[in-house]
């Protein structure tokens, strides 16, 4: 099967090829492709999906792959073996799993786009499919990246594609602004990431993720004094690693929309709904969390960085959830739930729950893609009206959408036995046991995460009840436009996955019965020795403690989180599952405005930009114009002035030239004479 | 035999007389004559060193220099004619249009 | 002093000042040459014909086959041919330059530093 891995780059190149085809068609200006370019995109992502599945099967057979494909720059670094900048491929259980998720979601999104974009008569379809192709290709390139610099390159490409796709409807006022915001906010985080990449390369001389020569391994050895690394700013090794880790984390916080850089994501809802599904479920937002998981060995040796990740994640989970409960638009609710769910994943990673985070990444990809595509289906039916208060009663009129959306909602809310329950429960369980093991910081994160559970359940079912239950509140809602197979098909596939994906890691069942049903745990424990779960557990700073035994802890934790989720669900049911629901936000009083305005996050960021950054930029501009340009202008004015004077010797009179020549020759001869020792 | 220094000083003297004429005269025809002097100063050197090395290469070369001088005068006269035609004078200090 | 205008005479004055540069150059050159020391000149072989030797050198004649003493030299036939061409070109060039313009701007060389064109464009002297 070694030959199979040689085709790994094709997983990335196939969507890229579809991008090229779509671009070529767009440039030609003619309608060369049926379905506006969708067919090459679907074919390419389907090919990538099949190849990814084949790779995953090979990985399941115990094979892994870590090869450098192309070295694009290299050079000697004094005192080291030299630095090479490469593109390479790393296929291990984590990346194989992620490849399957990304290609599957991308495939379904492409199919769904047929219904959402083509059937709705959108223009500029080749541009749309070109964007989707490049987006998918970038994300796949990021997933298979074998070193940090390559990851950074594709990370940036992902950001670029999100800009292109969010701003797809560029003639309307909202999307271009949202696209710019997404680009700038994530770029702000990526700036730290870039510094972090350089810091990693300067510290370890390599950016490899896997192998004995990889930087997580070097970091671990350095802390044991077995490997010398360069540290900077006079910091000790552990402190420096924490600094580097936090720098890289800047990019993660930007891309995965964690507090305080989450503001771009709700605005990104301006993009077409399938794009939102792709961004939230599989590509852009997932990239941040995946990056932390990819270099988890590096974070695991830095307790401070882990603590920061856990706190940021836990806080974001609750914080974003509270904003979601008052939104009127369907996609806005989903946007805040995405931020919240990625907060959970960060919490898990920070709390040492590597498997839990990956598990939640997996289940979330399915149920969030499902919810977005379901929302897209509703939006088609509602003629692009997203206001939930204009819907209602869609349950009976679009049953496929309703039941799949319900499955996704139950998963999102964490109701037993849907996928989200298992993954969220494992996150909370890991956080709890590690917090009890002497990490009060994690207990704070656990409380955040626990409080977010009923909030999540509440806003999720508020959304479901408002959209599908009760009486139709507008004419459109009473006679929704029917949707085609290309919408229902992806929904059905994802609905099944959202309901059943939890079986890949039934950790609580293993604890209670002893049966080895935590397949994901075993899956991630294979492959490269330094990238396995038990290795991470060895090097991370956490130990576990239980409330009266492991089984009891599992049961108590699950019962508490399920109870809270049901509480939120019940509240939503009581308030909104009535024939004519009314807005209850007035009861929140002054908090309502706070939530509507997203805790004034945008306002304070604009304030920062206007009052702090803008004057700084002005000062820099003034400095540039006066001092820097002044120096340059002064230099050139010297040349200009002396030139205007010296040119006077060009009199045009040949006698003068001859005199100058003669004098010059004389002076030269005298000079040589003096140098030759005349006067000595 | 006459030491080589004397030839050299003679040639330098002729050359500098040529330069002197070049620097102080304004008539283009006198320029040509001055240049002729300078060329022949070089010839003196060539012939002197021909004797010094016992080799007639220098002498042969001086013949070529004379031929070159003839060519130079031919072109020079032509230039002077054009100069006269354009400036109605053969004063070289008049032709100052090629300046800053 | 009645015939002062027709007789050549030494003109002294400020226009001779640039000539001082030539004098200075001569002083430096003379200083150089007089300080330099040359060995005894080799001279030509007794009884050798200089003129004949120049002739042989000019046309690359094989001096081994010539009777009598010959002063050594390199061959110059290529230079000879080249100088012939140069002279020819010089003559042609002189004729070309000396030829009068056939009417306004027709033929000839505008070797006036662009003054004529400038005047034509601007219509006047500056």
PDB file of N, CA, C and O in Angstrom, chain A residues 168-204:
ATOM      1  N   UNK A 168     -18.860  37.129  -1.802  1.00  0.00           N
ATOM      2  CA  UNK A 168     -19.293  36.676  -3.125  1.00  0.00           C
ATOM      3  C   UNK A 168     -20.292  37.643  -3.750  1.00  0.00           C
ATOM      4  O   UNK A 168     -20.186  37.994  -4.915  1.00  0.00           O
ATOM      5  N   UNK A 169     -21.260  38.088  -2.962  1.00  0.00           N
ATOM      6  CA  UNK A 169     -22.237  39.046  -3.498  1.00  0.00           C
ATOM      7  C   UNK A 169     -21.678  40.449  -3.344  1.00  0.00           C
ATOM      8  O   UNK A 169     -22.186  41.252  -2.561  1.00  0.00           O
ATOM      9  N   UNK A 170     -20.667  40.739  -4.131  1.00  0.00           N
ATOM     10  CA  UNK A 170     -19.902  41.952  -3.848  1.00  0.00           C
ATOM     11  C   UNK A 170     -20.622  43.225  -4.262  1.00  0.00           C
ATOM     12  O   UNK A 170     -20.157  44.313  -3.977  1.00  0.00           O
ATOM     13  N   UNK A 171     -21.752  43.097  -4.936  1.00  0.00           N
ATOM     14  CA  UNK A 171     -22.452  44.318  -5.347  1.00  0.00           C
ATOM     15  C   UNK A 171     -23.366  44.841  -4.254  1.00  0.00           C
ATOM     16  O   UNK A 171     -23.822  45.971  -4.319  1.00  0.00           O
ATOM     17  N   UNK A 172     -23.645  43.988  -3.242  1.00  0.00           N
ATOM     18  CA  UNK A 172     -24.443  44.463  -2.119  1.00  0.00           C
ATOM     19  C   UNK A 172     -23.516  45.102  -1.091  1.00  0.00           C
ATOM     20  O   UNK A 172     -22.319  44.845  -1.093  1.00  0.00           O
ATOM     21  N   UNK A 173     -24.057  45.949  -0.226  1.00  0.00           N
ATOM     22  CA  UNK A 173     -23.152  46.655   0.697  1.00  0.00           C
ATOM     23  C   UNK A 173     -22.564  45.760   1.783  1.00  0.00           C
ATOM     24  O   UNK A 173     -21.423  45.957   2.186  1.00  0.00           O
ATOM     25  N   UNK A 174     -23.339  44.787   2.284  1.00  0.00           N
ATOM     26  CA  UNK A 174     -22.888  44.016   3.444  1.00  0.00           C
ATOM     27  C   UNK A 174     -21.723  43.077   3.193  1.00  0.00           C
ATOM     28  O   UNK A 174     -20.713  43.138   3.894  1.00  0.00           O
ATOM     29  N   UNK A 175     -21.826  42.189   2.187  1.00  0.00           N
ATOM     30  CA  UNK A 175     -20.788  41.166   2.025  1.00  0.00           C
ATOM     31  C   UNK A 175     -19.363  41.700   1.867  1.00  0.00           C
ATOM     32  O   UNK A 175     -18.453  41.153   2.509  1.00  0.00           O
ATOM     33  N   UNK A 176     -19.112  42.730   1.054  1.00  0.00           N
ATOM     34  CA  UNK A 176     -17.716  43.171   0.951  1.00  0.00           C
ATOM     35  C   UNK A 176     -17.166  43.628   2.294  1.00  0.00           C
ATOM     36  O   UNK A 176     -16.017  43.329   2.648  1.00  0.00           O
ATOM     37  N   UNK A 177     -18.015  44.333   3.036  1.00  0.00           N
ATOM     38  CA  UNK A 177     -17.575  44.800   4.351  1.00  0.00           C
ATOM     39  C   UNK A 177     -17.291  43.622   5.272  1.00  0.00           C
ATOM     40  O   UNK A 177     -16.268  43.582   5.970  1.00  0.00           O
ATOM     41  N   UNK A 178     -18.185  42.617   5.260  1.00  0.00           N
ATOM     42  CA  UNK A 178     -17.972  41.438   6.099  1.00  0.00           C
ATOM     43  C   UNK A 178     -16.717  40.694   5.681  1.00  0.00           C
ATOM     44  O   UNK A 178     -15.954  40.203   6.517  1.00  0.00           O
ATOM     45  N   UNK A 179     -16.495  40.618   4.351  1.00  0.00           N
ATOM     46  CA  UNK A 179     -15.314  39.910   3.858  1.00  0.00           C
ATOM     47  C   UNK A 179     -14.052  40.596   4.343  1.00  0.00           C
ATOM     48  O   UNK A 179     -13.099  39.957   4.808  1.00  0.00           O
ATOM     49  N   UNK A 180     -14.059  41.930   4.251  1.00  0.00           N
ATOM     50  CA  UNK A 180     -12.880  42.665   4.702  1.00  0.00           C
ATOM     51  C   UNK A 180     -12.664  42.469   6.187  1.00  0.00           C
ATOM     52  O   UNK A 180     -11.530  42.310   6.658  1.00  0.00           O
ATOM     53  N   UNK A 181     -13.780  42.474   6.930  1.00  0.00           N
ATOM     54  CA  UNK A 181     -13.649  42.312   8.372  1.00  0.00           C
ATOM     55  C   UNK A 181     -13.063  40.943   8.699  1.00  0.00           C
ATOM     56  O   UNK A 181     -12.131  40.829   9.504  1.00  0.00           O
ATOM     57  N   UNK A 182     -13.601  39.900   8.035  1.00  0.00           N
ATOM     58  CA  UNK A 182     -13.078  38.558   8.287  1.00  0.00           C
ATOM     59  C   UNK A 182     -11.595  38.503   7.963  1.00  0.00           C
ATOM     60  O   UNK A 182     -10.785  37.944   8.710  1.00  0.00           O
ATOM     61  N   UNK A 183     -11.240  39.107   6.861  1.00  0.00           N
ATOM     62  CA  UNK A 183      -9.842  39.059   6.430  1.00  0.00           C
ATOM     63  C   UNK A 183      -8.945  39.779   7.430  1.00  0.00           C
ATOM     64  O   UNK A 183      -7.922  39.259   7.852  1.00  0.00           O
ATOM     65  N   UNK A 184      -9.376  40.980   7.817  1.00  0.00           N
ATOM     66  CA  UNK A 184      -8.506  41.786   8.684  1.00  0.00           C
ATOM     67  C   UNK A 184      -8.400  41.207  10.083  1.00  0.00           C
ATOM     68  O   UNK A 184      -7.320  41.162  10.662  1.00  0.00           O
ATOM     69  N   UNK A 185      -9.542  40.752  10.624  1.00  0.00           N
ATOM     70  CA  UNK A 185      -9.505  40.253  11.998  1.00  0.00           C
ATOM     71  C   UNK A 185      -8.661  38.988  12.077  1.00  0.00           C
ATOM     72  O   UNK A 185      -7.800  38.841  12.958  1.00  0.00           O
ATOM     73  N   UNK A 186      -8.884  38.059  11.110  1.00  0.00           N
ATOM     74  CA  UNK A 186      -8.072  36.841  11.159  1.00  0.00           C
ATOM     75  C   UNK A 186      -6.620  37.173  10.853  1.00  0.00           C
ATOM     76  O   UNK A 186      -5.705  36.553  11.389  1.00  0.00           O
ATOM     77  N   UNK A 187      -6.411  38.180  10.011  1.00  0.00           N
ATOM     78  CA  UNK A 187      -5.022  38.551   9.698  1.00  0.00           C
ATOM     79  C   UNK A 187      -4.305  39.112  10.923  1.00  0.00           C
ATOM     80  O   UNK A 187      -3.109  38.935  11.098  1.00  0.00           O
ATOM     81  N   UNK A 188      -5.085  39.789  11.764  1.00  0.00           N
ATOM     82  CA  UNK A 188      -4.498  40.298  13.004  1.00  0.00           C
ATOM     83  C   UNK A 188      -3.952  39.138  13.832  1.00  0.00           C
ATOM     84  O   UNK A 188      -2.836  39.201  14.357  1.00  0.00           O
ATOM     85  N   UNK A 189      -4.733  38.052  13.912  1.00  0.00           N
ATOM     86  CA  UNK A 189      -4.232  36.883  14.631  1.00  0.00           C
ATOM     87  C   UNK A 189      -3.078  36.225  13.892  1.00  0.00           C
ATOM     88  O   UNK A 189      -2.101  35.803  14.511  1.00  0.00           O
ATOM     89  N   UNK A 190      -3.184  36.175  12.567  1.00  0.00           N
ATOM     90  CA  UNK A 190      -2.146  35.501  11.784  1.00  0.00           C
ATOM     91  C   UNK A 190      -0.809  36.200  11.894  1.00  0.00           C
ATOM     92  O   UNK A 190       0.235  35.573  11.700  1.00  0.00           O
ATOM     93  N   UNK A 191      -0.873  37.493  12.183  1.00  0.00           N
ATOM     94  CA  UNK A 191       0.388  38.210  12.370  1.00  0.00           C
ATOM     95  C   UNK A 191       1.187  37.580  13.508  1.00  0.00           C
ATOM     96  O   UNK A 191       2.393  37.334  13.375  1.00  0.00           O
ATOM     97  N   UNK A 192       0.497  37.267  14.600  1.00  0.00           N
ATOM     98  CA  UNK A 192       1.185  36.611  15.708  1.00  0.00           C
ATOM     99  C   UNK A 192       1.651  35.227  15.303  1.00  0.00           C
ATOM    100  O   UNK A 192       2.732  34.773  15.698  1.00  0.00           O
ATOM    101  N   UNK A 193       0.807  34.553  14.510  1.00  0.00           N
ATOM    102  CA  UNK A 193       1.166  33.214  14.046  1.00  0.00           C
ATOM    103  C   UNK A 193       2.462  33.265  13.241  1.00  0.00           C
ATOM    104  O   UNK A 193       3.378  32.465  13.442  1.00  0.00           O
ATOM    105  N   UNK A 194       2.553  34.264  12.362  1.00  0.00           N
ATOM    106  CA  UNK A 194       3.753  34.387  11.535  1.00  0.00           C
ATOM    107  C   UNK A 194       4.992  34.579  12.413  1.00  0.00           C
ATOM    108  O   UNK A 194       6.017  33.912  12.220  1.00  0.00           O
ATOM    109  N   UNK A 195       4.865  35.464  13.388  1.00  0.00           N
ATOM    110  CA  UNK A 195       5.993  35.658  14.303  1.00  0.00           C
ATOM    111  C   UNK A 195       6.313  34.335  15.001  1.00  0.00           C
ATOM    112  O   UNK A 195       7.479  33.971  15.182  1.00  0.00           O
ATOM    113  N   UNK A 196       5.252  33.602  15.361  1.00  0.00           N
ATOM    114  CA  UNK A 196       5.445  32.313  16.015  1.00  0.00           C
ATOM    115  C   UNK A 196       6.156  31.322  15.111  1.00  0.00           C
ATOM    116  O   UNK A 196       7.026  30.573  15.574  1.00  0.00           O
ATOM    117  N   UNK A 197       5.795  31.301  13.826  1.00  0.00           N
ATOM    118  CA  UNK A 197       6.452  30.380  12.886  1.00  0.00           C
ATOM    119  C   UNK A 197       7.943  30.688  12.819  1.00  0.00           C
ATOM    120  O   UNK A 197       8.802  29.789  12.912  1.00  0.00           O
ATOM    121  N   UNK A 198       8.243  31.972  12.688  1.00  0.00           N
ATOM    122  CA  UNK A 198       9.655  32.363  12.622  1.00  0.00           C
ATOM    123  C   UNK A 198      10.353  31.974  13.929  1.00  0.00           C
ATOM    124  O   UNK A 198      11.480  31.483  13.923  1.00  0.00           O
ATOM    125  N   UNK A 199       9.644  32.190  15.045  1.00  0.00           N
ATOM    126  CA  UNK A 199      10.240  31.852  16.336  1.00  0.00           C
ATOM    127  C   UNK A 199      10.512  30.362  16.430  1.00  0.00           C
ATOM    128  O   UNK A 199      11.578  29.938  16.915  1.00  0.00           O
ATOM    129  N   UNK A 200       9.576  29.541  15.971  1.00  0.00           N
ATOM    130  CA  UNK A 200       9.790  28.089  16.020  1.00  0.00           C
ATOM    131  C   UNK A 200      10.994  27.706  15.167  1.00  0.00           C
ATOM    132  O   UNK A 200      11.873  26.946  15.594  1.00  0.00           O
ATOM    133  N   UNK A 201      11.053  28.258  13.935  1.00  0.00           N
ATOM    134  CA  UNK A 201      12.176  27.922  13.052  1.00  0.00           C
ATOM    135  C   UNK A 201      13.491  28.390  13.661  1.00  0.00           C
ATOM    136  O   UNK A 201      14.509  27.699  13.579  1.00  0.00           O
ATOM    137  N   UNK A 202      13.467  29.569  14.286  1.00  0.00           N
ATOM    138  CA  UNK A 202      14.705  30.081  14.864  1.00  0.00           C
ATOM    139  C   UNK A 202      15.091  29.301  16.105  1.00  0.00           C
ATOM    140  O   UNK A 202      16.284  29.121  16.398  1.00  0.00           O
ATOM    141  N   UNK A 203      14.087  28.815  16.829  1.00  0.00           N
ATOM    142  CA  UNK A 203      14.386  28.107  18.071  1.00  0.00           C
ATOM    143  C   UNK A 203      14.882  26.695  17.811  1.00  0.00           C
ATOM    144  O   UNK A 203      15.901  26.264  18.367  1.00  0.00           O
ATOM    145  N   UNK A 204      14.152  25.993  16.960  1.00  0.00           N
ATOM    146  CA  UNK A 204      14.443  24.571  16.780  1.00  0.00           C
ATOM    147  C   UNK A 204      15.163  24.257  15.470  1.00  0.00           C
ATOM    148  O   UNK A 204      15.662  23.166  15.297  1.00  0.00           O
TER     149      UNK A 204
END
